[in-house]
Short mmCIF file of C-alpha atoms and ligand atoms in Angstrom, two decimals:
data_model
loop_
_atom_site.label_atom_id
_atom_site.label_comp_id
_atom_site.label_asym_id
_atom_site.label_seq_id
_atom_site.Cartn_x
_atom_site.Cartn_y
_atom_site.Cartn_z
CA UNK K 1 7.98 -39.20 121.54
CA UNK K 2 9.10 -39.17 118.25
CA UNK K 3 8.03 -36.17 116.45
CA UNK K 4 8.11 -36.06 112.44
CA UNK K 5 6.93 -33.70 109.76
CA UNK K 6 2.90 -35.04 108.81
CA UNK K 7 2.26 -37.26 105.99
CA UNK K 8 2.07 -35.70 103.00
CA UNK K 9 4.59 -33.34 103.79
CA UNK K 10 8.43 -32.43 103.57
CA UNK K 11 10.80 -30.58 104.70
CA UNK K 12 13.29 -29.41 101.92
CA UNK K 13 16.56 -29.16 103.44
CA UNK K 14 19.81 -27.35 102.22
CA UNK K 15 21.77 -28.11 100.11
CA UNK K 16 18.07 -29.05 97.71
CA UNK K 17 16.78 -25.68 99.10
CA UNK K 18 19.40 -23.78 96.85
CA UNK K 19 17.32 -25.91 93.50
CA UNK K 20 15.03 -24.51 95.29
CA UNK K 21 15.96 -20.57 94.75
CA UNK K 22 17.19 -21.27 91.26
CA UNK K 23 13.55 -22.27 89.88
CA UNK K 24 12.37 -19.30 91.78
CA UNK K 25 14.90 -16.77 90.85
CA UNK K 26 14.67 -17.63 87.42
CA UNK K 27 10.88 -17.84 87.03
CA UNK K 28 10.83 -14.01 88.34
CA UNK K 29 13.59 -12.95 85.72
CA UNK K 30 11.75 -14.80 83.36
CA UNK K 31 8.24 -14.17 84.15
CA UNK K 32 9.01 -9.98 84.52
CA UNK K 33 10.58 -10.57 80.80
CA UNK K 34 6.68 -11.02 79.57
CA UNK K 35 5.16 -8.43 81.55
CA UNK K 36 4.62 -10.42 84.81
CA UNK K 37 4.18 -9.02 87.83
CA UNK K 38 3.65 -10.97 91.45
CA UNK K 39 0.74 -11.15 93.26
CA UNK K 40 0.93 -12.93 97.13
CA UNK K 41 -2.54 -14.02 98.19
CA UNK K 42 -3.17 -15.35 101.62
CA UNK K 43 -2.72 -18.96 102.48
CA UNK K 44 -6.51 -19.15 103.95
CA UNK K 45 -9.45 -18.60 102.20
CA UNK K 46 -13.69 -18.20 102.41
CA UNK K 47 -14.21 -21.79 101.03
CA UNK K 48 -16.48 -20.39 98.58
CA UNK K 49 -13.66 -18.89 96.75
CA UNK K 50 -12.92 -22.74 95.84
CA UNK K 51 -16.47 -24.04 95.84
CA UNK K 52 -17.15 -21.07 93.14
CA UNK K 53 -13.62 -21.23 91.51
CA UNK K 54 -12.32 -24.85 91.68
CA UNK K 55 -15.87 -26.30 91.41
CA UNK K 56 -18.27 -27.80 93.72
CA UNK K 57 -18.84 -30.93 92.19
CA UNK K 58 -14.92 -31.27 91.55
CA UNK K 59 -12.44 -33.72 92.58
CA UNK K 60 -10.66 -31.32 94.87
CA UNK K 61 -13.90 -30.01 96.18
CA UNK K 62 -15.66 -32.75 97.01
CA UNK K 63 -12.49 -34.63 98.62
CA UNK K 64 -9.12 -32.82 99.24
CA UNK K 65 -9.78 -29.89 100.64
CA UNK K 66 -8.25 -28.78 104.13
CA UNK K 67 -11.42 -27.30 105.25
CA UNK K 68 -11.73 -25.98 108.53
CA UNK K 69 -14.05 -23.66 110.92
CA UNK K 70 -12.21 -21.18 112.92
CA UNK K 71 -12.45 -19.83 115.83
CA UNK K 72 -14.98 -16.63 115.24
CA UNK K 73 -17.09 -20.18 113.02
CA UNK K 74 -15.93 -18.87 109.70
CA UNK K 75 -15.67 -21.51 107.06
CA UNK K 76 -11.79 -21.60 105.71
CA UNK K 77 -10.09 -23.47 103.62
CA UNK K 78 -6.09 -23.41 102.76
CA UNK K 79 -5.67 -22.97 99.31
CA UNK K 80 -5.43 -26.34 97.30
CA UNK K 81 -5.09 -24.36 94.17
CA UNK K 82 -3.85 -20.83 92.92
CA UNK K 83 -6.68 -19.59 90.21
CA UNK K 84 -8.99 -18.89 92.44
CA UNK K 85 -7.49 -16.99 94.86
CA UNK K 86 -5.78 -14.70 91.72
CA UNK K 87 -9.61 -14.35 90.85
CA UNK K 88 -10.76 -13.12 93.31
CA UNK K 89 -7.75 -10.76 94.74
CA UNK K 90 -8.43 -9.57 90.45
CA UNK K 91 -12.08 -8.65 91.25
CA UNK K 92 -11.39 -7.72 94.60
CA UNK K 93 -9.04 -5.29 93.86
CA UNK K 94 -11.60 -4.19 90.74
CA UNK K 95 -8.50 -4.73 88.13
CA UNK K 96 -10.89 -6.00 85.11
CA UNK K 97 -12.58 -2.45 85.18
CA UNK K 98 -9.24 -1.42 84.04
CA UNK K 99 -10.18 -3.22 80.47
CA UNK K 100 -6.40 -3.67 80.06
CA UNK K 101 -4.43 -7.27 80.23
CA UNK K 102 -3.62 -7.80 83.74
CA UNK K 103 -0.52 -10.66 83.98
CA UNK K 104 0.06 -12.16 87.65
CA UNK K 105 2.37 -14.91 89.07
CA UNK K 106 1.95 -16.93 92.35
CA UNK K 107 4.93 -18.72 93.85
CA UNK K 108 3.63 -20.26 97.29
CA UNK K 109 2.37 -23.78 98.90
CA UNK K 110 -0.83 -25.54 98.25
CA UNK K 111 -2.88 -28.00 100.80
CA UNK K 112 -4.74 -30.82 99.37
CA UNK K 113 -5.37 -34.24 100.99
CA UNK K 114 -4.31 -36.49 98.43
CA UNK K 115 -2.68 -40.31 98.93
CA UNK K 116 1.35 -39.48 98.93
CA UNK K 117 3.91 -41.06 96.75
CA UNK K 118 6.65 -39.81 95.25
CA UNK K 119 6.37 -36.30 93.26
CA UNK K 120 2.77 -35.86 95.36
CA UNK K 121 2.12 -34.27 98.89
CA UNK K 122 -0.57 -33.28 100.71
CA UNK K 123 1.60 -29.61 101.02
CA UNK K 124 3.39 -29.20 97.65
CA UNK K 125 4.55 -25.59 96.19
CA UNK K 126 3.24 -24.00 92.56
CA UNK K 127 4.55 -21.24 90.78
CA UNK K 128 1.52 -20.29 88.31
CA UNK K 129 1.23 -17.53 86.09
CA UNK K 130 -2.30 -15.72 84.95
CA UNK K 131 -2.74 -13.18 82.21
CA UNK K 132 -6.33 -11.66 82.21
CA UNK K 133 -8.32 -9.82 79.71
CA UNK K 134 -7.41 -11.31 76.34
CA UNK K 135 -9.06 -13.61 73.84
CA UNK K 136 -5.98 -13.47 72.08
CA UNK K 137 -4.67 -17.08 71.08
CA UNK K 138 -1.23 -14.71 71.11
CA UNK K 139 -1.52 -14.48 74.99
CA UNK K 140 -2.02 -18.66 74.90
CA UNK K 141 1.06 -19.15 73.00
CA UNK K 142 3.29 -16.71 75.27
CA UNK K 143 2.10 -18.09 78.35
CA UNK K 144 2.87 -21.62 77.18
CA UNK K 145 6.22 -20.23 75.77
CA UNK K 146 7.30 -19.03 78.69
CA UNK K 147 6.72 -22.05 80.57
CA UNK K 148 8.94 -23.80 77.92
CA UNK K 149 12.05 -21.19 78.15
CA UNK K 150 11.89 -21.09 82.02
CA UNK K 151 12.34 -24.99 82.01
CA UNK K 152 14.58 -25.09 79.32
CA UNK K 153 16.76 -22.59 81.41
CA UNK K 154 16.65 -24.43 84.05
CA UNK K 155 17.99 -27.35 82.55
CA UNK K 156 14.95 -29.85 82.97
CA UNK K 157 15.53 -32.51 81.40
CA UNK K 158 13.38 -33.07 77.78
CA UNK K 159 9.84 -31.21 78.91
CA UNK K 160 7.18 -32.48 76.67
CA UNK K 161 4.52 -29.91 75.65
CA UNK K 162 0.52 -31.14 75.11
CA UNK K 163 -1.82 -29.30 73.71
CA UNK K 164 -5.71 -29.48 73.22
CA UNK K 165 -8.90 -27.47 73.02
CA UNK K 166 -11.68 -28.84 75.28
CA UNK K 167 -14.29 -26.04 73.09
CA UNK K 168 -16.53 -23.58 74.67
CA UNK K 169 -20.23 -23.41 75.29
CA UNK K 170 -20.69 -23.42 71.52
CA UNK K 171 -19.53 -26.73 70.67
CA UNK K 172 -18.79 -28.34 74.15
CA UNK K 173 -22.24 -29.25 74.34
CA UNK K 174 -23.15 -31.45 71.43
CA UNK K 175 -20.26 -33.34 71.92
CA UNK K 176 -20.73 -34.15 75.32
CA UNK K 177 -23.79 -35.61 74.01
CA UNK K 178 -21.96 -38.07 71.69
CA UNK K 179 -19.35 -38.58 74.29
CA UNK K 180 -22.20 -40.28 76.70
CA UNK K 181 -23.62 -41.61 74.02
CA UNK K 182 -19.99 -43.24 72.95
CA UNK K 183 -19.40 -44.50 76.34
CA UNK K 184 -22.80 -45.88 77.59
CA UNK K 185 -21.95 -48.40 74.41
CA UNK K 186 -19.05 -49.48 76.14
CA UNK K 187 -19.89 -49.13 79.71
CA UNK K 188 -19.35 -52.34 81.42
CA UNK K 189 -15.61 -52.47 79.80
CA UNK K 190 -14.63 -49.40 81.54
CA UNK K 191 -13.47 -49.42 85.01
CA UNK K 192 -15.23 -49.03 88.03
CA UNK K 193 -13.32 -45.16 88.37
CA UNK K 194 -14.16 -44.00 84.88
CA UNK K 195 -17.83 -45.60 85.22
CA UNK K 196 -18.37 -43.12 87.78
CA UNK K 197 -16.60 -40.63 86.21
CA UNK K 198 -18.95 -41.37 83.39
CA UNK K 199 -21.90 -40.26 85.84
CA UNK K 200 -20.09 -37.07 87.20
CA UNK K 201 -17.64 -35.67 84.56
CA UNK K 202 -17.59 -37.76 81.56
CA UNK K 203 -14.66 -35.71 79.68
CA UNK K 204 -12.29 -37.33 82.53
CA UNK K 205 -12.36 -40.91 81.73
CA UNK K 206 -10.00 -39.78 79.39
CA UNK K 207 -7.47 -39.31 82.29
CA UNK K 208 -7.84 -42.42 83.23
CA UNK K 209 -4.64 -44.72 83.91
CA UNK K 210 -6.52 -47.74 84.47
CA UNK K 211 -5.12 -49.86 81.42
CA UNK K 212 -8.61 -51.10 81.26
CA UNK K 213 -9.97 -48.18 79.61
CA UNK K 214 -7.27 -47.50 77.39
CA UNK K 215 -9.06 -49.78 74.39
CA UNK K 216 -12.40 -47.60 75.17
CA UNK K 217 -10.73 -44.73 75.41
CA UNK K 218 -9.20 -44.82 72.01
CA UNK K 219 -12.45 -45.69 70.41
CA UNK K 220 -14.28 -42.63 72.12
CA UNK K 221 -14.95 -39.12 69.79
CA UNK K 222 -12.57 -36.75 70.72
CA UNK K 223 -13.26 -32.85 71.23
CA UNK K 224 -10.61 -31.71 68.52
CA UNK K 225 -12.44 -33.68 65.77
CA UNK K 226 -16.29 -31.50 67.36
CA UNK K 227 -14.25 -28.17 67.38
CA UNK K 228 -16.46 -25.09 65.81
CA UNK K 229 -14.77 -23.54 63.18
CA UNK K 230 -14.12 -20.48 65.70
CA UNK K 231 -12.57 -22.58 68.24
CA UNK K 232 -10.69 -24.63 65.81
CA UNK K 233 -9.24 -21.46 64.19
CA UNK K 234 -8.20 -20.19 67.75
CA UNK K 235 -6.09 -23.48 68.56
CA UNK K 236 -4.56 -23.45 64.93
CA UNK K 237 -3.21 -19.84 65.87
CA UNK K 238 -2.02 -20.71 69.18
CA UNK K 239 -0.18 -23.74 67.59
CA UNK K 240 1.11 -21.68 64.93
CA UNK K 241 2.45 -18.91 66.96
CA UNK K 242 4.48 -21.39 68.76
CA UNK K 243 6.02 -23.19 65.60
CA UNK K 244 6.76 -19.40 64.94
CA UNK K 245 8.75 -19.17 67.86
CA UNK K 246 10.48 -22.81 67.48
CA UNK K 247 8.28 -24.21 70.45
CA UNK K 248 8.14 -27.98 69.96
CA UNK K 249 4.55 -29.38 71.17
CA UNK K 250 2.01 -32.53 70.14
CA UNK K 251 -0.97 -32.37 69.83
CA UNK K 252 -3.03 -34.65 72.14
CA UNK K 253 -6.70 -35.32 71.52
CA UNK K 254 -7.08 -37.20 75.13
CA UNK K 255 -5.62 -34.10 77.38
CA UNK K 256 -8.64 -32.50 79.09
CA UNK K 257 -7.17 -31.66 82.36
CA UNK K 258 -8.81 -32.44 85.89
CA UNK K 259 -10.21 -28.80 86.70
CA UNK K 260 -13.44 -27.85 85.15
CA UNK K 261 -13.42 -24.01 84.18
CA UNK K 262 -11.44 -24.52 81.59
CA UNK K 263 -11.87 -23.77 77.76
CA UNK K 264 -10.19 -23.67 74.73
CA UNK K 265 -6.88 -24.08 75.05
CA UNK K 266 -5.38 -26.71 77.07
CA UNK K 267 -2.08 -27.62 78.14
CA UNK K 268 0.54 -30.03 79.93
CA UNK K 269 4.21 -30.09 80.28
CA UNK K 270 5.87 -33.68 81.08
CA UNK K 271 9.26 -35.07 81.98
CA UNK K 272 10.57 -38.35 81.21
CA UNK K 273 12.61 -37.81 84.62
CA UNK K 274 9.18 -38.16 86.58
CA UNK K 275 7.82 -41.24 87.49
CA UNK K 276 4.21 -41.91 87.52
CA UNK K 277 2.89 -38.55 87.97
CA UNK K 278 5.02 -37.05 85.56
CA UNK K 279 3.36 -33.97 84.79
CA UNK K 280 5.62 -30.72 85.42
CA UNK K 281 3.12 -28.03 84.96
CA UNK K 282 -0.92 -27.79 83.37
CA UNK K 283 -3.28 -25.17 82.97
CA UNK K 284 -5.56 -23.59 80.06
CA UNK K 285 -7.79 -20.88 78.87
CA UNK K 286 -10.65 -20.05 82.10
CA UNK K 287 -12.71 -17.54 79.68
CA UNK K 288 -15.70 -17.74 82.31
CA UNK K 289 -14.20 -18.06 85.86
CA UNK K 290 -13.86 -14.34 86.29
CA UNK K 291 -17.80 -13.81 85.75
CA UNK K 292 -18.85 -17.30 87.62
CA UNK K 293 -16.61 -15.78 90.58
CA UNK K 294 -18.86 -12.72 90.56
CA UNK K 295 -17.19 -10.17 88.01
CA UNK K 296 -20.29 -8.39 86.36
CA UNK K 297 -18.52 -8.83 83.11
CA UNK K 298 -16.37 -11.41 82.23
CA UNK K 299 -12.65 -11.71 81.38
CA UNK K 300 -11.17 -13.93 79.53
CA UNK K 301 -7.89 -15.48 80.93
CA UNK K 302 -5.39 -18.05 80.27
CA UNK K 303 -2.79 -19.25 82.62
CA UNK K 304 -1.26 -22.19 84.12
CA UNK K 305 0.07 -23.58 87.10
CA UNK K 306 3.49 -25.80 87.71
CA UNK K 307 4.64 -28.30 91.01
CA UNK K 308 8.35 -27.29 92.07
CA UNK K 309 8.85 -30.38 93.99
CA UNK K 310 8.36 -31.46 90.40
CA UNK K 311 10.16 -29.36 88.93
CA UNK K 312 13.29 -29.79 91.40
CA UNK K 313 12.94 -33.68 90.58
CA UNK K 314 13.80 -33.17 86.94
CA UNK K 315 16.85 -30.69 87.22
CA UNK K 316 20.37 -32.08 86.34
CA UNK K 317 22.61 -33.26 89.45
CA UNK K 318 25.17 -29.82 88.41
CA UNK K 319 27.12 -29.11 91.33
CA UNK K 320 26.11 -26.98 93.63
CA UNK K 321 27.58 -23.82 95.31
CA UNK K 322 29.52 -23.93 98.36
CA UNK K 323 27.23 -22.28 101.26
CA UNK K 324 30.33 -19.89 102.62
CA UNK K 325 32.79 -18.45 100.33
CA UNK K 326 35.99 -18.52 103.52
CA UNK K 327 35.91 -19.70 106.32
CA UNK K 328 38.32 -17.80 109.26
CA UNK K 329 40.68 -19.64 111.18
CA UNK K 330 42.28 -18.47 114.63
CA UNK K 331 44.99 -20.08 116.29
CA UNK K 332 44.47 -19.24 119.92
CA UNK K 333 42.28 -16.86 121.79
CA UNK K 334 44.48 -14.28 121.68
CA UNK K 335 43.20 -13.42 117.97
CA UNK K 336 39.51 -14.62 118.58
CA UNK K 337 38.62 -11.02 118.60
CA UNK K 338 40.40 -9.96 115.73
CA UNK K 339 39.18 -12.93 114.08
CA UNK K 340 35.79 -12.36 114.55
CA UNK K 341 36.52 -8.37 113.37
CA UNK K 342 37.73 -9.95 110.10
CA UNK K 343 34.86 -11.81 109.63
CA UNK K 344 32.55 -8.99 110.06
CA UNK K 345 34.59 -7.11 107.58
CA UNK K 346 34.31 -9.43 104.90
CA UNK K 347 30.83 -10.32 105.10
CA UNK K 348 30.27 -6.65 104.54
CA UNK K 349 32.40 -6.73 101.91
CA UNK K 350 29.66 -9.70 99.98
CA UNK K 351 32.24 -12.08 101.26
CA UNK K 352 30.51 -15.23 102.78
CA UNK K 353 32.05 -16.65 105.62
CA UNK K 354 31.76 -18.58 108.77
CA UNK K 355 33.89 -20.28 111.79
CA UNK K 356 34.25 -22.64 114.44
CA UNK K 357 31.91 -21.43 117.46
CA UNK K 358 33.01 -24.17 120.04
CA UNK K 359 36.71 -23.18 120.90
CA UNK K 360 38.11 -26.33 118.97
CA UNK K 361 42.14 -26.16 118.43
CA UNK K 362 43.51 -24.96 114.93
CA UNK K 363 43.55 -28.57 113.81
CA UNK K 364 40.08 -29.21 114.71
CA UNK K 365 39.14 -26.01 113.36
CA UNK K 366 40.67 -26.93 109.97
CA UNK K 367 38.77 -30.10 109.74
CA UNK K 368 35.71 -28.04 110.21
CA UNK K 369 36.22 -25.98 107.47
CA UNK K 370 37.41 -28.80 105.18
CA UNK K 371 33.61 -30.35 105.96
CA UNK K 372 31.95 -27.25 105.61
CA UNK K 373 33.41 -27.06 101.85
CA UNK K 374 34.25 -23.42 102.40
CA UNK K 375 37.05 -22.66 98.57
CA UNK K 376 39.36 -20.59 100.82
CA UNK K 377 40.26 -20.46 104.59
CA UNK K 378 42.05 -17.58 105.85
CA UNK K 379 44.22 -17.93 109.00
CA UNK K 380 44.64 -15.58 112.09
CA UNK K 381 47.31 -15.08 114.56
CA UNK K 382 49.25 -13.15 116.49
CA UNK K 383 51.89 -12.72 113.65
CA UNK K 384 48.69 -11.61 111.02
CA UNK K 385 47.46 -9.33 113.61
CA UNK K 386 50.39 -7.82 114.59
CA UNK K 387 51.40 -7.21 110.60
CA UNK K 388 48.01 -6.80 109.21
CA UNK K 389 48.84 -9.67 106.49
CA UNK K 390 46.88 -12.42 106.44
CA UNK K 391 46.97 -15.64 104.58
CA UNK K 392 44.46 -16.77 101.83
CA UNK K 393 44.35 -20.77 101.36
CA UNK K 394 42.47 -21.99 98.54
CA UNK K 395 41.60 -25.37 99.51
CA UNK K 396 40.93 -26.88 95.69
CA UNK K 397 44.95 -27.19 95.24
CA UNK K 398 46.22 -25.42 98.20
CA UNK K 399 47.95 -22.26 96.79
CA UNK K 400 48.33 -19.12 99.21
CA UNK K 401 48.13 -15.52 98.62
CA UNK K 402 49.54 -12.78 101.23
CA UNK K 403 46.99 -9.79 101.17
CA UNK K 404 46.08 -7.03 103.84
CA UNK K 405 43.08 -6.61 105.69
CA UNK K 406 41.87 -4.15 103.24
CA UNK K 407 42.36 -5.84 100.26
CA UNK K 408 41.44 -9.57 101.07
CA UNK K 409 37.38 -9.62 100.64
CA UNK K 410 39.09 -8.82 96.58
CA UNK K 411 41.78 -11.01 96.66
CA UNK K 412 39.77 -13.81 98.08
CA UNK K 413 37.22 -12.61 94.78
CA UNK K 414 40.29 -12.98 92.63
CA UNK K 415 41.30 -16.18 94.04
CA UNK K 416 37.96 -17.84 93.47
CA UNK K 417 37.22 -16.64 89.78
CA UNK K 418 41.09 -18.14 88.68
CA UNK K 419 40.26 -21.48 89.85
CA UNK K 420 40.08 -23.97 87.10
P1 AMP S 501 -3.15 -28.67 88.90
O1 AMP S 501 -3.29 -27.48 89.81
O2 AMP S 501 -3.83 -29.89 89.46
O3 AMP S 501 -3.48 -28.36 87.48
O4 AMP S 501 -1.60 -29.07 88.92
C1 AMP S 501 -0.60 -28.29 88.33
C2 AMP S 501 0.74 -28.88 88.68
O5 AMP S 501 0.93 -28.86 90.09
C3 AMP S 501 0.89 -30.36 88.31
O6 AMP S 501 1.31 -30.50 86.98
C4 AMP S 501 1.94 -30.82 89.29
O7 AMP S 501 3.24 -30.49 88.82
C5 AMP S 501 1.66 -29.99 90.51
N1 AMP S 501 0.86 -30.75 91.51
C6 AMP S 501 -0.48 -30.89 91.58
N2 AMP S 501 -0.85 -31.61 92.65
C7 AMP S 501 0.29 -31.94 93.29
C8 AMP S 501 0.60 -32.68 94.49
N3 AMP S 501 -0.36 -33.21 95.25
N4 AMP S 501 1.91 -32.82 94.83
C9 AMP S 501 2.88 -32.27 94.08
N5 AMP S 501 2.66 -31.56 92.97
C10 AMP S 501 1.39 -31.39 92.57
#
């Protein structure tokens, strides 16, 4: 039998796990530099967290959700998205009572049964960010320029910011009205997708890749050009505060994004590195969600969501660390003991190091920790032990330092910060 992780899915191995901790790491230096605090919801939820939140008649609704009934006949689902959950861990908890802005991130995996390729899975990982109880277009523009100096410090390579407003209940309406109106005209050029997106969600035939509809889609009214002058003033500020701040960004009439609470302010962040499904990171203003979800007042929130497989994709090739910092070397087993001792001693001294654990001779053993890429090796035998001096080799060039037991773990320090 030949056992294999299921489609969809990966295993992320080391050496790519330590890309891994870096986009992590950074996003919760980052993140806690605006504010942001983390939240950890459970994998599992009521499904009606996503039937409320996510939206019954969406995409991810309707057909990629890992839906189950569990054993007591409750009716689960794991998570396909982060908002929701957020949501309703913010009511839950009863944090809009508070009045104050409440600002949550979410670093964990999300389920949904989509067809693979590269850069999508069926499990993939987000690290989102939510900010709750603000109209301000101030809290837009910092949650988008965040996004933009977490990727920039991680070295992704030219991210490529989108904005949009897809309006409110004041204006959304009478331009959905031209918007059918637009594309019944030009219905039997579209493609079979968007004619049924047409029927379910009109706004998404604009996300259509089907070249097909590209010549409709350009001739279709946009929302920026039906904005009310309330709307239009909040997107002008958001964009401004960002030119403020010397975030580059386009503005693109055609972005609505695939969820439906959203309003106002939209957002994507692309990579040239990415293949077809290039997009890094999307999300939006959900003024709305919190009240549809069952708050008995609403808050207004913006936030967003990234994919780190994505992410991880579009970091530079830099070299990466070495796992171990030494690795210990004993010539007989004699000085396995003491070896071992030394090992412990230096790992408790933030020293990382490892061995050979299958009695190999000294040769062997220095083979092993030539593959394991270890910077310095330190050898042990009975002339070490008996004068408490041991030998430090770096293995870039090969120089050797004496030092005693006491003082290797910062010799060994030493040795690795002079090497060129
Ligand atoms: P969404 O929650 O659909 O707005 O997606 C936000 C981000 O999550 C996207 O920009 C992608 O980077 C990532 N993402 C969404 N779906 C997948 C998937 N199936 N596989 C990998 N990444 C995904």
């Amino acid at each position: 039998m030949n056992l294999r992780a299921a489609r969809g899915t990966r295993d992320v191995m080391p050496p790519e796990v330590d890309r891994w901790q870096r986009v992590e790491s950074l996003a919760r230096q980052i993140f806690a530099l605006y504010g942001m605090q983390e939240i950890r919801t459970p994998i599992f939820e009521d499904s009606k967290v996503f039937e409320k939140g996510t939206g019954e008649q969406s995409e991810i609704v309707q057909k990629e959700m890992y839906r189950f009934t569990d054993l007591g006949g409750h009716d689960l689902t794991l998570r396909p998205e982060g908002t929701p959950p957020v949501v309703r861990a913010y009511l839950e908890h009863r944090l809009a009572e508070g009045k104050d802005v409440t600002k949550l991130y979410y670093i964990g995996p999300m389920f949904r049964y989509e067809r693979p390729q590269k850069g999508r899975y069926r499990q993939f990982h987000q690290i989102g960010a939510e900010a709750f109880g603000s109209e301000d277009p101030a809290v837009d523009a910092e949650v988008i320029e965040m996004a933009m100096f977490w990727l920039k410090e991680l070295g992704v390579e030219s991210p490529t910011l989108l904005i949009n407003s897809v309006g409110d209940q004041d204006d959304r309406p009478s331009y959905m009205e031209k918007l059918v109106a637009a594309q019944r005209t030009y219905l039997s050029d579209l493609s079979e997708d968007s004619r049924r997106r047409h029927e379910i969600n009109p706004l998404r035939v604009f996300d259509s890749k089907d070249p097909r509809d590209h010549a409709v889609i350009e001739k279709l009214p946009t929302i920026i050009d039906h904005l009310s002058s309330s709307n239009r003033d909040h997107l002008d500020r958001v964009c401004g505060y960002l030119s403020d701040w010397g975030v580059k960004f386009r503005l693109e009439p055609h972005l609505v994004r695939g969820l439906d609470y959203y309003r106002r302010t939209v957002f994507e962040i692309t990579s040239p590195a990415l293949g077809a499904q290039d997009a890094l990171l999307g999300g939006g203003r959900y003024d709305g969600l919190v009240q549809q979800m069952g708050g008995k007042v609403d808050a207004p929130a913006v936030g967003f969501a990234s994919g780190l497989e994505r992410i991880v994709l579009a970091m530079p090739d830099e070299s990466l660390a070495p796992p171990v910092d030494c690795f210990v070397v004993t010539i007989d087993d004699s000085v396995r003991a003491a070896g071992l001792n030394l090992m412990w001693r230096l790992r408790h001294s933030g020293i990382r190091t490892t061995a050979e654990y299958q009695g190999r001779s000294l040769k062997a053993q220095m083979k092993v920790a030539n593959r394991s890429a270890a910077p310095t090796v330190v050898i042990v035998g009975p002339d070490e032990v008996a004068s408490g001096t041991f030998t430090i080799k770096r293995m870039s060039d090969g120089q050797q330092v004496s030092s005693g037991a006491d003082s290797l773990a910062e010799d060994i320090r030493t040795l690795l910060a002079s090497e060129g």
